[in-house]
Amino acid sequence: MSKTTVIAIAGASASGKSLFASTVYQELVAELGSDGIAILAEDAYYRDQSHMTMEQRVLTNYDQPSAFEHDLLKQHIRDLRDGKAVEMPQYSHTTHTRLPESIPVAPAKVIMVEGILLLTDPSLREEFDISVFMDTPLDICLLRRIKRDIEERGRNLQSVTEQYEKYVRPAFFDHIFPSKQYADLVVTRGGRNEIAIDIIKTKIRQLLAE
Ligand SMILES: Nc1ncnc2c1ncn2[C@@H]1O[C@H](COP(=O)(O)OP(=O)(O)O)[C@@H](O)[C@H]1O
Ligand SMILES: Nc1ccn([C@@H]2O[C@H](COP(=O)(O)O)[C@@H](O)[C@H]2O)c(=O)n1
């Protein structure tokens, strides 16, 4: 295969996108080699909020397209396709800011991109060769989000539920769920669906053998 294949993994917050992408990555990286497979996270392209007070940051809507620098993400996908390494930003969900250190990502034959709003943006959709939608029930996503946000993102139950009611749930119905129509593959049961993981791995191997 001469061209790069770009695979989008979209779906609700805490639907299992990162787990799915990292599982496919871990299970293929040894076989495909260092130039074989890479991951970009849409979350890394959240706009920096360091110019705002913490109170303003906490009140920001992070579930709308304007919260992301999609132009930069698109440019990075194009650079990787053109064989150029990129510096993926690092983002902290605890401080709501970009960290000083970026992460170098080398060009690879397969680039997986995971994030909530990837399939909602027509210009980003043009970049994807294969699109996957994680179709995990919203109540399961909420339970996983509460646990993850408290354990890993510096939140408490009140902040998670307020943000969820005000921004996260409406965005699912306004933006994320409607974007499911653009998926080639819909994955149920989250990031541990082994059959779905095997299907994507098989497709990747097939593309690389072409
Ligand atoms: N099928 C699953 N069974 C149990 N826990 C899961 C499953 N899928 C994801 N999780 C857990 O749920 C949380 C959110 O998953 P994650 O992959 O980070 O979601 P996303 O990237 O969609 O926000 C993580 O703690 C993850 O380990
Ligand atoms: N400063 C921020 C930035 C984003 N979020 C939430 O993250 C969710 C997307 O990330 P997932 O890993 O869950 O897909 C999104 O729903 C935002 O609400 C945040 O809380 N704070």
Short mmCIF file of C-alpha atoms and ligand atoms in Angstrom, two decimals, residues 12-19 114 144 148 152 189-192, ligand 1:
data_model
loop_
_atom_site.label_atom_id
_atom_site.label_comp_id
_atom_site.label_asym_id
_atom_site.label_seq_id
_atom_site.Cartn_x
_atom_site.Cartn_y
_atom_site.Cartn_z
CA ALA A 12 -20.16 9.96 22.59
CA SER A 13 -17.86 11.01 25.39
CA ALA A 14 -16.75 7.89 27.31
CA SER A 15 -18.19 5.56 24.66
CA GLY A 16 -14.84 3.75 24.43
CA LYS A 17 -13.15 5.56 21.52
CA SER A 18 -9.71 5.84 23.17
CA LEU A 19 -9.82 2.28 24.48
CA GLU A 114 -10.42 9.43 17.74
CA ARG A 144 -18.04 5.73 32.80
CA ARG A 148 -13.21 8.77 34.74
CA GLU A 152 -8.56 11.33 36.08
CA ARG A 189 -20.55 -2.54 23.56
CA GLY A 190 -17.64 -0.07 23.66
CA GLY A 191 -13.89 -0.37 23.54
CA ARG A 192 -13.72 -4.05 24.46
N1 LIG B 1 -16.33 -2.08 27.14
C1 LIG B 1 -15.89 -1.48 28.24
N2 LIG B 1 -16.02 -2.08 29.44
C2 LIG B 1 -15.60 -1.47 30.56
N3 LIG B 1 -15.04 -0.24 30.61
C3 LIG B 1 -14.89 0.40 29.45
C4 LIG B 1 -15.30 -0.17 28.21
N4 LIG B 1 -15.05 0.73 27.22
C5 LIG B 1 -14.48 1.79 27.84
N5 LIG B 1 -14.39 1.59 29.17
C6 LIG B 1 -13.85 2.53 30.19
O1 LIG B 1 -14.69 3.69 30.14
C7 LIG B 1 -13.90 4.87 30.28
C8 LIG B 1 -14.10 5.73 29.05
O2 LIG B 1 -13.56 5.04 27.95
P1 LIG B 1 -12.67 5.82 26.88
O3 LIG B 1 -12.12 4.83 25.93
O4 LIG B 1 -11.71 6.74 27.56
O5 LIG B 1 -13.85 6.68 26.20
P2 LIG B 1 -13.80 7.86 25.15
O6 LIG B 1 -12.44 7.88 24.55
O7 LIG B 1 -14.88 7.51 24.17
O8 LIG B 1 -14.13 9.09 25.91
C9 LIG B 1 -12.45 4.43 30.46
O9 LIG B 1 -12.17 4.40 31.84
C10 LIG B 1 -12.44 3.02 29.86
O10 LIG B 1 -11.46 2.20 30.43
#
